[in-house]
Short mmCIF file of C-alpha atoms in Angstrom, two decimals:
data_model
loop_
_atom_site.label_atom_id
_atom_site.label_comp_id
_atom_site.label_asym_id
_atom_site.label_seq_id
_atom_site.Cartn_x
_atom_site.Cartn_y
_atom_site.Cartn_z
CA MET A 796 61.57 -47.72 134.51
CA VAL A 797 63.41 -45.25 132.26
CA THR A 798 60.99 -43.46 130.04
CA ASP A 799 61.73 -41.56 126.52
CA ALA A 800 60.86 -38.21 128.13
CA ALA A 801 63.11 -38.81 130.79
CA CYS A 802 65.87 -39.42 128.57
CA LYS A 803 65.14 -36.71 126.24
CA LYS A 804 65.04 -34.24 129.42
CA LYS A 805 68.32 -35.68 130.61
CA TRP A 806 69.99 -35.05 127.14
CA LEU A 807 68.70 -31.54 127.10
CA ASN A 808 70.12 -30.80 130.68
CA LEU A 809 73.49 -32.34 129.70
CA LEU A 810 73.43 -30.05 126.50
CA ARG A 811 72.48 -26.89 128.02
CA THR A 812 75.24 -27.36 130.70
CA TYR A 813 77.77 -28.37 128.17
CA LYS A 814 76.96 -25.16 126.22
CA ALA A 815 77.24 -23.05 129.29
CA THR A 816 80.40 -24.54 130.12
CA LYS A 817 81.75 -24.17 126.49
CA ASP A 818 80.78 -20.40 126.50
CA THR A 819 82.34 -19.82 129.72
CA ARG A 820 85.68 -21.44 128.80
CA ASN A 821 85.86 -19.03 125.40
CA ARG A 822 85.17 -15.91 127.77
CA THR A 823 88.14 -14.42 129.30
CA GLY A 824 88.41 -12.97 132.97
CA ARG A 825 86.56 -15.85 134.58
CA GLY A 826 87.84 -18.78 136.57
CA PRO A 827 88.06 -22.43 135.21
CA VAL A 828 84.69 -24.32 135.17
CA LYS A 829 84.49 -27.85 135.49
CA PHE A 830 81.75 -30.30 133.81
CA GLU A 831 82.33 -33.85 134.49
CA TYR A 832 81.25 -35.19 130.92
CA PHE A 833 82.78 -32.11 129.11
CA ASN A 834 85.36 -33.98 127.15
CA ARG A 835 83.14 -36.74 126.50
CA LEU A 836 80.27 -34.46 125.08
CA ASP A 837 83.01 -32.88 123.11
CA GLU A 838 84.03 -36.09 121.41
CA LEU A 839 80.38 -36.91 120.72
CA LEU A 840 79.38 -33.58 119.14
CA ASP A 841 82.38 -32.70 117.35
CA ASP A 842 82.92 -29.34 119.10
CA SER A 843 79.44 -28.32 118.01
CA PRO A 844 76.03 -29.00 120.02
CA SER A 845 74.19 -28.37 116.97
CA ASN A 846 75.34 -31.04 115.07
CA ALA A 847 73.42 -34.30 115.33
CA SER A 848 75.76 -36.88 116.44
CA PRO A 849 75.57 -40.74 115.36
CA HIS A 850 76.29 -41.50 118.96
CA SER A 851 73.17 -39.74 120.34
CA LEU A 852 69.60 -41.02 120.27
CA ASP A 853 66.71 -38.99 119.64
CA VAL A 854 63.90 -40.82 121.29
CA SER A 855 61.10 -39.46 119.13
CA GLU A 856 62.45 -40.52 115.88
CA ILE A 857 62.53 -44.13 116.76
CA GLU A 858 60.80 -46.06 114.17
CA THR A 859 57.79 -48.66 115.23
CA THR A 860 59.62 -51.42 113.51
CA ASP A 861 62.59 -50.85 115.97
CA SER A 862 60.20 -50.51 118.61
CA GLN A 863 58.30 -53.71 117.93
CA CYS A 864 61.53 -55.54 117.88
CA GLU A 865 62.79 -54.03 120.71
CA SER A 866 59.69 -54.46 122.90
CA GLN A 867 60.49 -58.23 123.58
CA SER A 868 63.93 -57.37 124.94
CA ASP A 869 62.40 -54.12 126.56
CA SER A 870 60.04 -56.26 128.39
CA SER A 871 62.70 -58.67 129.67
CA ILE A 872 64.88 -55.54 130.55
CA ASN A 873 61.88 -54.16 132.29
CA LEU A 874 61.32 -57.08 134.41
CA GLN A 875 65.00 -57.45 135.37
CA VAL A 876 65.01 -53.64 136.21
CA GLU A 877 61.80 -54.34 138.28
CA THR A 878 63.43 -57.12 140.15
CA GLU A 879 66.42 -55.24 140.95
CA THR A 880 64.72 -52.21 142.19
CA SER A 881 62.41 -54.64 144.25
CA SER A 882 65.40 -56.21 145.85
CA PHE A 883 67.07 -52.84 146.26
CA ALA A 884 64.00 -51.58 147.88
CA SER A 885 63.68 -54.58 149.92
CA LEU A 886 67.36 -53.96 151.25
CA GLN A 887 66.80 -50.51 151.90
CA LEU A 888 63.64 -51.50 154.05
CA GLY A 889 65.87 -54.10 155.70
CA LYS A 890 68.09 -51.11 156.79
CA ARG A 891 65.46 -48.70 157.66
CA LYS A 892 62.08 -50.48 158.46
CA ASN A 893 59.99 -47.30 158.91
CA PRO A 894 61.79 -43.74 158.27
CA THR A 895 59.54 -41.87 160.16
CA ALA A 896 59.83 -43.93 163.21
CA GLU A 897 63.51 -43.66 163.13
CA LEU A 898 62.92 -39.99 162.76
CA VAL A 899 60.69 -39.82 165.59
CA LYS A 900 63.33 -41.88 167.73
CA ILE A 901 66.28 -39.51 166.62
CA LYS A 902 64.13 -36.32 167.43
CA ARG A 903 63.02 -38.05 170.88
CA ARG A 904 66.66 -38.71 171.58
CA TYR A 905 67.76 -35.29 170.67
CA PHE A 906 65.14 -33.47 172.75
CA GLU A 907 65.76 -35.88 175.77
CA ASN A 908 69.25 -35.05 175.60
CA LYS A 909 68.40 -31.27 175.40
CA VAL A 910 66.17 -31.51 178.53
CA GLU A 911 68.94 -33.46 180.18
CA LYS A 912 71.46 -30.96 179.56
CA ALA A 913 69.18 -28.24 180.41
CA ASN A 914 68.42 -29.96 183.81
CA GLU A 915 71.91 -30.61 184.34
CA LYS A 916 72.69 -26.76 183.56
CA GLU A 917 70.04 -25.85 186.06
CA THR A 918 71.36 -28.06 188.94
CA ASN A 919 74.94 -26.82 188.13
CA ARG A 920 73.51 -23.23 188.41
CA ASN A 921 71.92 -23.87 191.80
CA LEU A 922 74.95 -25.41 193.04
CA TYR A 923 76.84 -22.22 192.06
CA LEU A 924 74.32 -20.20 193.72
CA GLN A 925 74.23 -22.25 196.96
CA GLU A 926 78.03 -22.12 197.17
CA ASN A 927 78.05 -18.39 196.43
CA LEU A 928 75.20 -17.94 199.10
CA ARG A 929 77.41 -19.83 201.73
CA LEU A 930 80.55 -17.98 200.96
CA LYS A 931 78.66 -14.38 201.44
CA THR A 932 77.36 -15.87 204.69
CA GLU A 933 80.72 -16.91 205.83
CA LYS A 934 81.88 -13.46 204.82
CA VAL A 935 79.28 -11.81 206.91
CA GLU A 936 80.12 -14.02 209.91
CA ILE A 937 83.95 -13.10 209.54
CA SER A 938 82.84 -9.41 209.53
CA LYS A 939 80.53 -9.78 212.48
CA LYS A 940 83.42 -11.50 214.28
CA LYS A 941 85.88 -8.87 213.17
CA LEU A 942 83.61 -6.18 214.56
CA GLU A 943 83.03 -8.00 217.96
CA LEU A 944 86.84 -8.03 218.25
CA GLU A 945 87.29 -4.16 217.38
CA GLU A 946 84.38 -3.42 219.94
CA ARG A 947 86.41 -5.65 222.52
CA LYS A 948 89.71 -3.77 221.61
CA LEU A 949 87.76 -0.43 221.90
CA GLN A 950 86.43 -1.84 225.30
CA VAL A 951 89.89 -2.72 226.66
CA LEU A 952 91.45 0.73 225.66
CA GLU A 953 88.80 2.51 227.36
CA ASP A 954 89.28 0.40 230.45
CA LEU A 955 93.19 0.95 230.16
CA LYS A 956 92.65 4.77 229.82
CA ASN A 957 90.48 4.71 232.65
CA ILE A 958 92.98 2.79 234.77
CA LEU A 959 95.83 4.76 233.72
CA LYS A 960 93.78 8.12 234.42
CA GLU A 961 93.03 6.84 238.20
CA LYS A 962 96.54 6.38 238.77
CA ASP A 963 97.52 9.71 237.47
CA MET A 964 95.08 11.55 239.74
#
């Protein structure tokens, strides 16, 4: 339900924004400022926000006779607004029955995915380390075989040297 205080506050906020926009437009050196209702308020206020416009309503000045006449229509409007808001609320509830439960589900899914990704990352890292270790052990084995071959070559060369030495003597 819209109250007179809410209307007055809304009007004062619109008026304040209008004045600020108007002042900014009059100054030089600033970029353009966009205010959605500027042209409409300019029409209503006749380029002067201090003027009382016949289009604007001051809620505090409504007479009691007017309010009594309007109270009957207001009650029917209030009833209509309440039914619309309740139907809107029921539509909202139909879509999202329990927002906290949905939030919990979303957070749970988020953290489950995060844990799953962390586990996957850990397994990939372990696989990488295992593969790296396997390659290093293969390199060590190859180096050992090379060393053995070099030792055998050395032994063969020494044997050949000894054989040639014996022939020369």
